[in-house]
CSV table of C-alpha atoms in Angstrom, one decimal:
chain,number,residue,atom,x,y,z
A,80,MET,CA,41.6,65.4,-103.4
A,81,TYR,CA,40.7,63.5,-100.3
A,82,TYR,CA,43.6,65.1,-98.3
A,83,LEU,CA,42.6,68.5,-99.7
A,84,ALA,CA,39.0,68.0,-98.6
A,85,LEU,CA,40.1,66.8,-95.2
A,86,PHE,CA,42.4,69.8,-94.8
A,87,TYR,CA,39.6,72.2,-95.8
A,88,PHE,CA,37.2,70.5,-93.3
A,89,MET,CA,39.7,70.6,-90.4
A,90,HIS,CA,40.7,74.2,-91.2
A,91,ASN,CA,37.1,75.3,-91.2
A,92,MET,CA,35.9,73.4,-88.1
A,93,LYS,CA,34.3,75.6,-85.4
A,94,LYS,CA,36.4,76.1,-82.3
A,95,LEU,CA,34.4,75.1,-79.3
A,96,VAL,CA,35.2,75.2,-75.5
A,97,VAL,CA,33.3,73.3,-72.8
A,98,LEU,CA,33.9,75.4,-69.6
A,99,ASP,CA,32.6,73.0,-66.9
A,100,SER,CA,32.3,69.5,-68.2
A,101,TYR,CA,32.9,67.3,-65.2
A,102,THR,CA,29.5,67.4,-63.5
A,103,LEU,CA,27.9,66.3,-66.8
A,104,THR,CA,30.4,63.8,-68.2
A,105,GLY,CA,32.1,62.6,-65.0
A,106,GLU,CA,34.1,59.4,-65.6
A,107,ASP,CA,31.5,57.6,-67.7
A,108,LEU,CA,30.5,60.0,-70.6
A,109,ASN,CA,32.6,61.9,-73.2
A,110,TRP,CA,32.4,64.5,-76.0
A,111,ASP,CA,33.8,62.2,-78.7
A,112,GLU,CA,30.7,62.7,-81.0
A,113,LEU,CA,31.1,66.4,-80.7
A,114,LYS,CA,34.8,66.2,-81.6
A,115,GLN,CA,33.8,64.8,-85.0
A,116,ILE,CA,32.2,68.1,-86.0
A,117,ALA,CA,34.1,70.7,-84.0
A,118,ASP,CA,37.6,71.5,-82.6
A,119,VAL,CA,36.7,70.9,-79.0
A,120,THR,CA,38.6,71.9,-75.8
A,121,THR,CA,37.2,70.8,-72.5
A,122,TYR,CA,37.8,71.9,-68.9
A,123,ASP,CA,36.4,70.1,-65.9
A,124,ARG,CA,35.9,73.4,-64.1
A,125,THR,CA,36.5,77.1,-64.9
A,126,LEU,CA,36.9,79.9,-62.3
A,127,PRO,CA,35.4,83.3,-63.1
A,128,GLU,CA,38.8,84.8,-63.7
A,129,GLU,CA,39.7,82.1,-66.2
A,130,THR,CA,36.5,82.4,-68.4
A,131,ILE,CA,37.7,85.1,-70.8
A,132,GLY,CA,41.1,83.5,-71.4
A,133,ARG,CA,39.6,80.1,-72.1
A,134,CYS,CA,37.0,81.5,-74.5
A,135,GLN,CA,39.4,83.6,-76.5
A,136,GLY,CA,39.3,82.7,-80.1
A,137,MET,CA,36.3,80.3,-79.6
A,138,ASP,CA,33.3,80.4,-81.9
A,139,MET,CA,31.2,78.3,-79.6
A,140,VAL,CA,31.0,78.0,-75.8
A,141,LEU,CA,29.2,75.4,-73.6
A,142,THR,CA,28.6,76.3,-70.0
A,143,ASN,CA,26.6,74.9,-67.1
A,144,LYS,CA,27.3,77.2,-64.2
A,145,VAL,CA,30.0,79.5,-65.5
A,146,VAL,CA,28.5,83.0,-65.9
A,147,ILE,CA,28.8,84.8,-69.3
A,148,ASP,CA,27.7,88.3,-69.0
A,149,ASP,CA,27.8,91.4,-71.2
A,150,ALA,CA,31.3,92.4,-70.0
A,151,ILE,CA,32.6,89.0,-70.9
A,152,MET,CA,30.9,89.0,-74.3
A,153,GLU,CA,32.4,92.4,-75.1
A,154,GLN,CA,35.8,90.8,-75.0
A,155,LEU,CA,34.9,87.8,-77.1
A,156,PRO,CA,33.9,89.1,-80.5
A,157,GLN,CA,34.5,85.7,-82.2
A,158,MET,CA,32.0,84.0,-80.0
A,159,LYS,CA,28.7,83.4,-81.8
A,160,TYR,CA,27.0,80.6,-79.9
A,161,ILE,CA,26.5,79.8,-76.2
A,162,GLY,CA,25.0,76.4,-75.3
A,163,ILE,CA,23.8,76.2,-71.7
A,164,LEU,CA,24.1,72.6,-70.4
A,165,ALA,CA,21.0,73.0,-68.2
A,166,THR,CA,17.4,74.2,-68.2
A,167,GLY,CA,17.9,77.5,-66.4
A,168,MET,CA,19.3,80.3,-68.4
A,169,ASN,CA,20.3,82.8,-65.7
A,170,VAL,CA,24.0,82.2,-66.2
A,171,VAL,CA,23.9,84.1,-69.5
A,172,ASP,CA,22.9,87.7,-70.1
A,173,LEU,CA,20.3,87.0,-72.7
A,174,GLU,CA,19.7,90.6,-73.6
A,175,ALA,CA,23.4,91.2,-74.3
A,176,ALA,CA,23.6,88.0,-76.3
A,177,LYS,CA,20.6,89.1,-78.5
A,178,ARG,CA,22.1,92.5,-79.0
A,179,ARG,CA,25.4,91.1,-80.1
A,180,GLY,CA,23.9,88.4,-82.3
A,181,VAL,CA,25.0,85.5,-80.1
A,182,VAL,CA,22.8,82.5,-80.4
A,183,VAL,CA,21.9,81.0,-76.9
A,184,THR,CA,20.3,77.5,-76.4
A,185,ASN,CA,19.3,75.6,-73.3
A,186,ILE,CA,18.2,72.1,-72.6
A,187,PRO,CA,14.7,71.8,-71.0
A,188,ALA,CA,13.0,68.6,-69.9
A,189,TYR,CA,16.0,66.2,-70.1
A,190,SER,CA,15.8,65.4,-66.3
A,191,THR,CA,12.0,65.4,-65.8
A,192,ALA,CA,11.7,61.8,-64.7
A,193,SER,CA,14.9,62.0,-62.6
A,194,VAL,CA,13.8,65.1,-60.7
A,195,ALA,CA,10.3,63.8,-60.0
A,196,GLN,CA,12.0,60.5,-58.8
A,197,MET,CA,14.1,62.5,-56.3
A,198,VAL,CA,11.1,64.4,-55.0
A,199,PHE,CA,9.7,61.0,-53.9
A,200,ALA,CA,13.1,59.7,-52.8
A,201,HIS,CA,13.2,62.6,-50.3
A,202,LEU,CA,9.5,62.2,-49.4
A,203,LEU,CA,9.7,58.5,-48.9
A,204,ASN,CA,12.8,58.8,-46.8
A,205,ILE,CA,11.0,61.3,-44.5
A,206,VAL,CA,7.8,59.3,-44.1
A,207,GLN,CA,9.5,55.8,-43.8
A,208,ARG,CA,12.9,56.8,-42.5
A,209,VAL,CA,14.6,54.0,-44.5
A,210,ASP,CA,18.1,55.4,-43.8
A,211,HIS,CA,17.5,55.6,-40.1
A,212,TYR,CA,16.2,52.1,-39.7
A,213,SER,CA,18.8,50.5,-42.0
A,214,ASN,CA,21.5,52.2,-39.9
A,215,GLN,CA,19.9,50.8,-36.7
A,216,VAL,CA,19.8,47.3,-38.1
A,217,HIS,CA,23.4,47.4,-39.1
A,218,GLU,CA,24.4,48.7,-35.7
A,219,GLY,CA,22.7,45.6,-34.1
A,220,LEU,CA,19.8,47.3,-32.5
A,221,TRP,CA,17.2,45.1,-34.1
A,222,GLY,CA,19.1,42.0,-33.2
A,223,CYS,CA,18.8,42.8,-29.5
A,224,ASN,CA,15.2,44.0,-29.7
A,225,ALA,CA,12.5,42.2,-27.7
A,226,ASP,CA,10.0,42.3,-30.5
A,227,PHE,CA,9.9,41.2,-34.1
A,228,SER,CA,9.2,44.8,-35.2
A,229,MET,CA,11.1,47.9,-34.0
A,230,ARG,CA,10.3,51.6,-34.5
A,231,ASP,CA,11.1,54.8,-32.7
A,232,THR,CA,9.8,57.3,-35.3
A,233,PRO,CA,6.4,58.0,-36.7
A,234,LEU,CA,5.7,56.1,-39.9
A,235,ILE,CA,3.3,57.9,-42.3
A,236,GLU,CA,1.2,56.5,-45.2
A,237,LEU,CA,1.0,58.8,-48.2
A,238,ALA,CA,-2.4,57.6,-49.5
A,239,GLY,CA,-5.0,60.1,-48.6
A,240,LYS,CA,-2.5,62.9,-47.9
A,241,THR,CA,-2.5,66.1,-50.0
A,242,MET,CA,0.4,67.0,-52.3
A,243,GLY,CA,0.6,70.7,-53.0
A,244,LEU,CA,2.6,71.7,-56.1
A,245,VAL,CA,3.9,75.2,-56.9
A,246,GLY,CA,4.2,75.0,-60.7
A,247,LEU,CA,3.0,72.4,-63.1
A,248,GLY,CA,5.6,72.4,-65.8
A,249,ASN,CA,7.4,69.2,-66.9
A,250,THR,CA,8.7,68.1,-63.4
A,251,GLY,CA,5.6,69.4,-61.6
A,252,MET,CA,3.3,67.3,-63.8
A,253,ALA,CA,5.5,64.2,-63.5
A,254,THR,CA,5.5,64.6,-59.7
A,255,ALA,CA,1.7,65.1,-59.7
A,256,GLN,CA,1.3,61.8,-61.6
A,257,ILE,CA,3.4,59.9,-59.1
A,258,ALA,CA,1.5,61.5,-56.2
A,259,HIS,CA,-1.7,60.5,-57.8
A,260,ALA,CA,-0.4,56.9,-58.2
A,261,PHE,CA,0.3,56.9,-54.5
A,262,GLY,CA,-3.3,57.8,-53.8
A,263,MET,CA,-2.6,61.4,-52.8
A,264,LYS,CA,-4.9,64.3,-53.4
A,265,VAL,CA,-3.1,66.7,-55.7
A,266,ILE,CA,-3.6,70.5,-55.6
A,267,ALA,CA,-1.5,73.0,-57.5
A,268,VAL,CA,-0.7,76.7,-57.8
A,269,THR,CA,-0.7,77.0,-61.6
A,270,SER,CA,-1.9,79.2,-64.4
A,271,LYS,CA,-2.8,76.2,-66.5
A,272,LYS,CA,-6.5,75.8,-67.3
A,273,ASP,CA,-6.8,72.4,-68.9
A,274,LEU,CA,-6.0,70.1,-66.0
A,275,PRO,CA,-6.8,66.4,-65.4
A,276,ASP,CA,-9.8,66.1,-63.1
A,277,TRP,CA,-7.6,64.8,-60.3
A,278,ILE,CA,-5.6,68.0,-60.0
A,279,GLU,CA,-7.3,71.0,-58.3
A,280,SER,CA,-6.0,74.5,-59.1
A,281,VAL,CA,-6.0,76.5,-55.8
A,282,SER,CA,-4.6,79.9,-54.6
A,283,LYS,CA,-1.2,80.0,-53.1
A,284,ASP,CA,-2.5,80.6,-49.6
A,285,ASP,CA,-5.0,77.7,-49.8
A,286,MET,CA,-2.3,75.4,-51.1
A,287,PHE,CA,-0.1,76.1,-48.1
A,288,LYS,CA,-3.0,75.7,-45.7
A,289,GLU,CA,-4.3,72.5,-47.2
A,290,ALA,CA,-1.1,70.6,-48.3
A,291,ASP,CA,0.5,67.9,-46.2
A,292,VAL,CA,3.5,68.1,-48.6
A,293,VAL,CA,4.6,71.1,-50.6
A,294,SER,CA,6.9,70.5,-53.6
A,295,LEU,CA,8.4,73.3,-55.6
A,296,HIS,CA,8.5,73.2,-59.4
A,297,CYS,CA,8.5,76.8,-60.5
A,298,PRO,CA,11.2,79.0,-62.0
A,299,LEU,CA,13.1,81.4,-59.8
A,300,VAL,CA,11.7,84.8,-60.7
A,301,PRO,CA,11.0,87.8,-58.5
A,302,ASP,CA,7.5,86.6,-57.7
A,303,THR,CA,8.7,83.2,-56.5
A,304,GLU,CA,12.0,84.1,-54.8
A,305,LYS,CA,11.8,82.9,-51.2
A,306,ILE,CA,8.2,81.7,-51.7
A,307,ILE,CA,9.0,79.4,-48.7
A,308,ASN,CA,9.2,82.1,-46.0
A,309,ALA,CA,8.0,82.8,-42.5
A,310,THR,CA,4.6,83.8,-43.7
A,311,THR,CA,3.9,80.8,-45.9
A,312,LEU,CA,5.5,78.3,-43.5
A,313,GLY,CA,3.2,79.8,-40.8
A,314,MET,CA,0.2,78.8,-42.9
A,315,MET,CA,1.2,75.1,-43.0
A,316,LYS,CA,0.2,72.2,-40.8
A,317,ASN,CA,2.6,71.3,-38.0
A,318,SER,CA,2.9,67.9,-39.8
A,319,GLY,CA,3.8,69.6,-43.1
A,320,ILE,CA,6.7,68.7,-45.3
A,321,ILE,CA,8.6,70.9,-47.7
A,322,ILE,CA,10.4,69.3,-50.8
A,323,ASN,CA,12.7,71.5,-53.0
A,324,CYS,CA,14.3,69.9,-56.0
A,325,GLY,CA,13.8,73.1,-58.0
A,326,ARG,CA,15.9,76.2,-57.2
A,327,GLY,CA,17.7,77.1,-54.0
A,328,GLY,CA,16.5,80.7,-54.1
A,329,LEU,CA,12.9,79.6,-53.7
A,330,VAL,CA,13.5,79.0,-50.0
A,331,ASP,CA,14.3,81.4,-47.2
A,332,GLU,CA,16.8,79.1,-45.5
A,333,VAL,CA,16.7,81.0,-42.2
A,334,ALA,CA,12.9,80.9,-42.0
A,335,LEU,CA,12.8,77.2,-42.9
A,336,SER,CA,15.4,76.3,-40.3
A,337,GLN,CA,13.5,78.2,-37.7
A,338,ALA,CA,10.3,76.4,-38.7
A,339,LEU,CA,12.0,73.0,-38.4
A,340,LYS,CA,13.6,73.7,-35.1
A,341,SER,CA,10.4,75.1,-33.5
A,342,GLY,CA,8.3,72.2,-34.8
A,343,LYS,CA,6.2,74.5,-37.0
A,344,ILE,CA,6.6,72.0,-39.7
A,345,MET,CA,7.8,68.4,-39.5
A,346,ALA,CA,10.5,68.0,-42.1
A,347,ALA,CA,12.1,69.2,-45.3
A,348,GLY,CA,13.9,67.4,-48.2
A,349,ILE,CA,16.3,69.7,-50.1
A,350,ASP,CA,18.4,69.0,-53.2
A,351,VAL,CA,19.3,72.7,-54.0
A,352,MET,CA,20.5,75.5,-51.9
A,353,GLN,CA,21.1,79.3,-52.1
A,354,GLN,CA,24.8,78.8,-52.2
A,355,GLU,CA,26.2,75.7,-53.9
A,356,PRO,CA,28.4,74.2,-52.5
A,357,PRO,CA,27.4,75.8,-49.2
A,358,ARG,CA,30.9,76.8,-48.3
A,359,ASP,CA,29.9,79.6,-46.0
A,360,GLY,CA,27.5,77.4,-44.2
A,361,SER,CA,23.7,77.5,-44.1
A,362,PRO,CA,21.2,77.5,-41.2
A,363,LEU,CA,19.9,74.2,-42.8
A,364,ILE,CA,23.2,72.4,-42.4
A,365,GLY,CA,22.9,70.2,-39.3
A,366,CYS,CA,19.2,71.2,-38.9
A,367,LYS,CA,17.2,68.3,-37.4
A,368,ASN,CA,14.7,66.8,-39.9
A,369,CYS,CA,16.2,68.6,-42.9
A,370,TYR,CA,17.5,66.0,-45.3
A,371,ILE,CA,19.9,67.5,-47.9
A,372,THR,CA,21.3,66.0,-51.1
A,373,PRO,CA,24.1,67.8,-53.1
A,374,HIS,CA,22.1,68.9,-56.2
A,375,ILE,CA,21.9,65.5,-57.7
A,376,ALA,CA,18.2,65.2,-58.7
A,377,TRP,CA,19.2,65.9,-62.4
A,378,ALA,CA,22.3,63.6,-62.4
A,379,THR,CA,21.1,60.1,-63.1
A,380,LYS,CA,23.1,58.6,-65.9
A,381,GLU,CA,20.0,58.4,-68.1
A,382,ALA,CA,19.3,62.1,-67.7
A,383,ARG,CA,23.0,63.0,-68.3
A,384,VAL,CA,23.0,60.9,-71.5
A,385,ARG,CA,19.9,62.8,-72.7
A,386,LEU,CA,21.5,66.1,-71.8
A,387,LEU,CA,24.7,65.3,-73.7
A,388,LYS,CA,22.8,64.1,-76.8
A,389,ILE,CA,20.7,67.2,-76.9
A,390,ALA,CA,23.7,69.5,-76.3
A,391,ILE,CA,25.5,67.9,-79.2
A,392,ALA,CA,22.4,68.1,-81.4
A,393,ASN,CA,22.1,71.8,-80.6
A,394,CYS,CA,25.7,72.4,-81.6
A,395,LYS,CA,25.2,70.4,-84.9
A,396,ALA,CA,22.1,72.5,-85.7
A,397,PHE,CA,24.1,75.7,-85.1
A,398,ILE,CA,27.0,74.6,-87.2
A,399,ASP,CA,24.8,73.3,-90.1
A,400,ARG,CA,22.4,76.4,-90.1
């Protein structure tokens, strides 16, 4: 009876494919828990032309950045579940999925603390220039300096400065709390009404005019696409700083590069770009005072562990429904 039950269980396991596992699991995480409840095939990366072949015969598909549109779904009638290994859902045609009865899940809020932390990693690097001075010390410049203290850049205290936030979702609010702890005034462009007394809701124009630092925490929708542009940058103080750990499409990269080069604003910290990786180049690559990290705000081990656990829980819920 045991072998019969085991055969029945194995024979009826859902077939599941993970199309782009590597950025999530890397070398330190794995899908072993998921393999206990499904017949799992994993790929580190999947090219667009490989998607249909790798999804053929699969009941469930997990994807991070591999696009699954209506044309792909049409050729995969067995597929009944798509799990997005991220918060944003733009990689899946949701209307087509609904029409075809395909369940789609995403994973919000897993990286809230990590993204807010990266906002301030960029901001603190800009105002304190830790990388710059550490490199100078290792190059021996401090050792041959005439004084006990050495500086060749402005150093800026955040207390008393104004943090402007576009969006007050999970990461926006977490960033606001850190800014408040630093003694910054916090203003935000938000539709929320019930705000702490230390957050002031302002118009978009007033936020760009008043803020010393603008940090982006809104979804990429038509109203927010390229919200950082020549017009909004023109409203900012010359000492202004832009931080984008949200979506690359929120920034007009040409306009931002021009503002940085002309001195219209002081600096930018960027973790996301319009094209990732930026294989065709970008006006921000090599731009003075633009500090760029390769889309890693979400990728602390703690955040990835949460993402993996939630993804597996979503799969279990679908299988057990």
